[in-house]
């Protein structure tokens, strides 16, 4: 059942899903992390607006995970041959196992970016407080 579902989409769909999750989950984590740090920062800036530069730097740190996810996405689609390649030939040539390899290679960034950005937001909020 599962294998027929995967075979109907092909290896390229798995590879694109992995690359999309790498950038998507990293950006979700970055948004959550910067929100956590931003909430702490607004409390401090209400009391002392002169510390806005320090607060801004601490709030930007969790946002870097989204950029790292974008880099992984770019490298993945470049490695797949989607930039400047023949898309129709790529559709028919990527095997399920190769698509799964791309998916597996992108998952550490997807999950790591999500979790580390939220943790960085908490650390930044603690530093601001």
Short mmCIF file of C-alpha atoms in Angstrom, two decimals:
data_model
loop_
_atom_site.label_atom_id
_atom_site.label_comp_id
_atom_site.label_asym_id
_atom_site.label_seq_id
_atom_site.Cartn_x
_atom_site.Cartn_y
_atom_site.Cartn_z
CA UNK A 1 0.00 0.00 0.00
CA UNK A 2 2.64 2.53 1.05
CA UNK A 3 5.06 1.48 -1.67
CA UNK A 4 2.44 1.86 -4.40
CA UNK A 5 1.64 5.33 -3.07
CA UNK A 6 5.34 6.28 -3.18
CA UNK A 7 5.83 4.74 -6.63
CA UNK A 8 2.93 6.74 -8.03
CA UNK A 9 4.70 9.99 -7.15
CA UNK A 10 8.23 8.92 -7.98
CA UNK A 11 11.63 9.77 -6.62
CA UNK A 12 11.51 13.43 -7.60
CA UNK A 13 8.47 14.04 -5.40
CA UNK A 14 10.27 12.53 -2.40
CA UNK A 15 13.35 14.61 -3.10
CA UNK A 16 11.33 17.82 -3.45
CA UNK A 17 9.40 17.00 -0.29
CA UNK A 18 12.64 16.64 1.66
CA UNK A 19 14.03 19.91 0.29
CA UNK A 20 10.74 21.69 0.98
CA UNK A 21 10.60 20.41 4.53
CA UNK A 22 14.20 21.52 5.11
CA UNK A 23 13.37 25.11 4.28
CA UNK A 24 9.79 25.06 5.60
CA UNK A 25 10.40 23.62 9.05
CA UNK A 26 13.53 25.72 9.51
CA UNK A 27 11.54 28.86 8.72
CA UNK A 28 8.73 27.83 11.07
CA UNK A 29 11.28 27.33 13.85
CA UNK A 30 12.88 30.68 13.05
CA UNK A 31 9.54 32.45 13.21
CA UNK A 32 8.73 30.84 16.54
CA UNK A 33 12.20 31.55 17.94
CA UNK A 34 12.24 35.18 16.88
CA UNK A 35 8.76 35.58 18.32
CA UNK A 36 9.89 34.25 21.69
CA UNK A 37 12.90 36.57 21.72
CA UNK A 38 10.79 39.47 20.46
CA UNK A 39 8.30 39.14 23.29
CA UNK A 40 11.11 39.35 25.82
CA UNK A 41 12.69 42.22 23.90
CA UNK A 42 9.57 44.37 23.90
CA UNK A 43 9.35 44.06 27.67
CA UNK A 44 12.92 45.28 28.06
CA UNK A 45 12.59 48.06 25.48
CA UNK A 46 9.52 49.45 27.25
CA UNK A 47 11.73 50.00 30.29
CA UNK A 48 15.02 50.96 28.56
CA UNK A 49 14.84 51.90 24.85
CA UNK A 50 18.60 52.50 24.72
CA UNK A 51 19.20 48.72 24.59
CA UNK A 52 17.50 48.27 21.22
CA UNK A 53 20.73 47.30 19.42
CA UNK A 54 21.51 44.48 21.83
CA UNK A 55 17.92 43.25 21.75
CA UNK A 56 17.93 43.28 17.94
CA UNK A 57 21.03 41.10 17.75
CA UNK A 58 19.58 38.57 20.20
CA UNK A 59 16.31 38.50 18.28
CA UNK A 60 18.06 37.89 14.96
CA UNK A 61 19.95 34.80 16.15
CA UNK A 62 17.02 32.35 15.87
CA UNK A 63 16.25 33.74 12.42
CA UNK A 64 19.48 32.37 11.01
CA UNK A 65 18.10 28.82 11.03
CA UNK A 66 15.69 29.76 8.26
CA UNK A 67 18.62 30.93 6.15
CA UNK A 68 20.44 27.65 6.76
CA UNK A 69 17.33 25.77 5.63
CA UNK A 70 17.25 27.88 2.47
CA UNK A 71 20.89 27.01 1.75
CA UNK A 72 20.14 23.28 2.14
CA UNK A 73 17.12 23.67 -0.16
CA UNK A 74 19.23 25.44 -2.78
CA UNK A 75 21.97 22.82 -2.65
CA UNK A 76 19.41 20.01 -2.87
CA UNK A 77 17.60 21.34 -5.94
CA UNK A 78 20.92 22.19 -7.57
CA UNK A 79 22.16 18.65 -6.91
CA UNK A 80 18.91 17.23 -8.32
CA UNK A 81 19.54 19.11 -11.55
CA UNK A 82 16.51 21.37 -11.33
CA UNK A 83 18.57 24.50 -11.97
CA UNK A 84 19.36 24.62 -15.66
CA UNK A 85 18.53 20.99 -16.30
CA UNK A 86 15.95 19.22 -18.42
CA UNK A 87 12.98 18.84 -16.07
CA UNK A 88 11.19 16.22 -18.19
CA UNK A 89 14.26 13.99 -18.27
CA UNK A 90 14.65 14.42 -14.52
CA UNK A 91 11.06 13.31 -13.92
CA UNK A 92 11.60 10.00 -15.65
CA UNK A 93 15.13 9.31 -14.40
CA UNK A 94 15.03 9.81 -10.62
CA UNK A 95 14.50 6.51 -8.87
CA UNK A 96 12.61 6.02 -5.63
CA UNK A 97 15.82 5.13 -3.80
CA UNK A 98 17.59 8.28 -5.02
CA UNK A 99 14.59 10.40 -4.06
CA UNK A 100 14.56 8.79 -0.64
CA UNK A 101 18.27 9.56 -0.30
CA UNK A 102 17.60 13.25 -0.95
CA UNK A 103 14.71 13.17 1.49
CA UNK A 104 16.87 11.55 4.18
CA UNK A 105 19.70 14.01 3.55
CA UNK A 106 17.38 17.00 4.05
CA UNK A 107 15.66 15.76 7.22
CA UNK A 108 18.47 16.68 9.65
CA UNK A 109 18.20 20.31 8.57
CA UNK A 110 14.41 20.23 8.70
CA UNK A 111 14.17 18.87 12.24
CA UNK A 112 17.39 20.45 13.48
CA UNK A 113 16.43 23.86 12.14
CA UNK A 114 12.98 23.65 13.71
CA UNK A 115 14.14 22.60 17.14
CA UNK A 116 17.33 24.64 17.37
CA UNK A 117 15.66 27.89 16.30
CA UNK A 118 13.06 27.54 19.05
CA UNK A 119 15.80 26.71 21.56
CA UNK A 120 17.82 29.71 20.39
CA UNK A 121 14.76 31.89 20.88
CA UNK A 122 14.42 30.67 24.45
CA UNK A 123 18.10 31.29 25.16
CA UNK A 124 17.89 34.77 23.64
CA UNK A 125 14.80 35.53 25.72
CA UNK A 126 16.65 34.41 28.84
CA UNK A 127 19.56 36.68 27.93
CA UNK A 128 17.24 39.61 27.37
CA UNK A 129 15.50 39.06 30.69
#
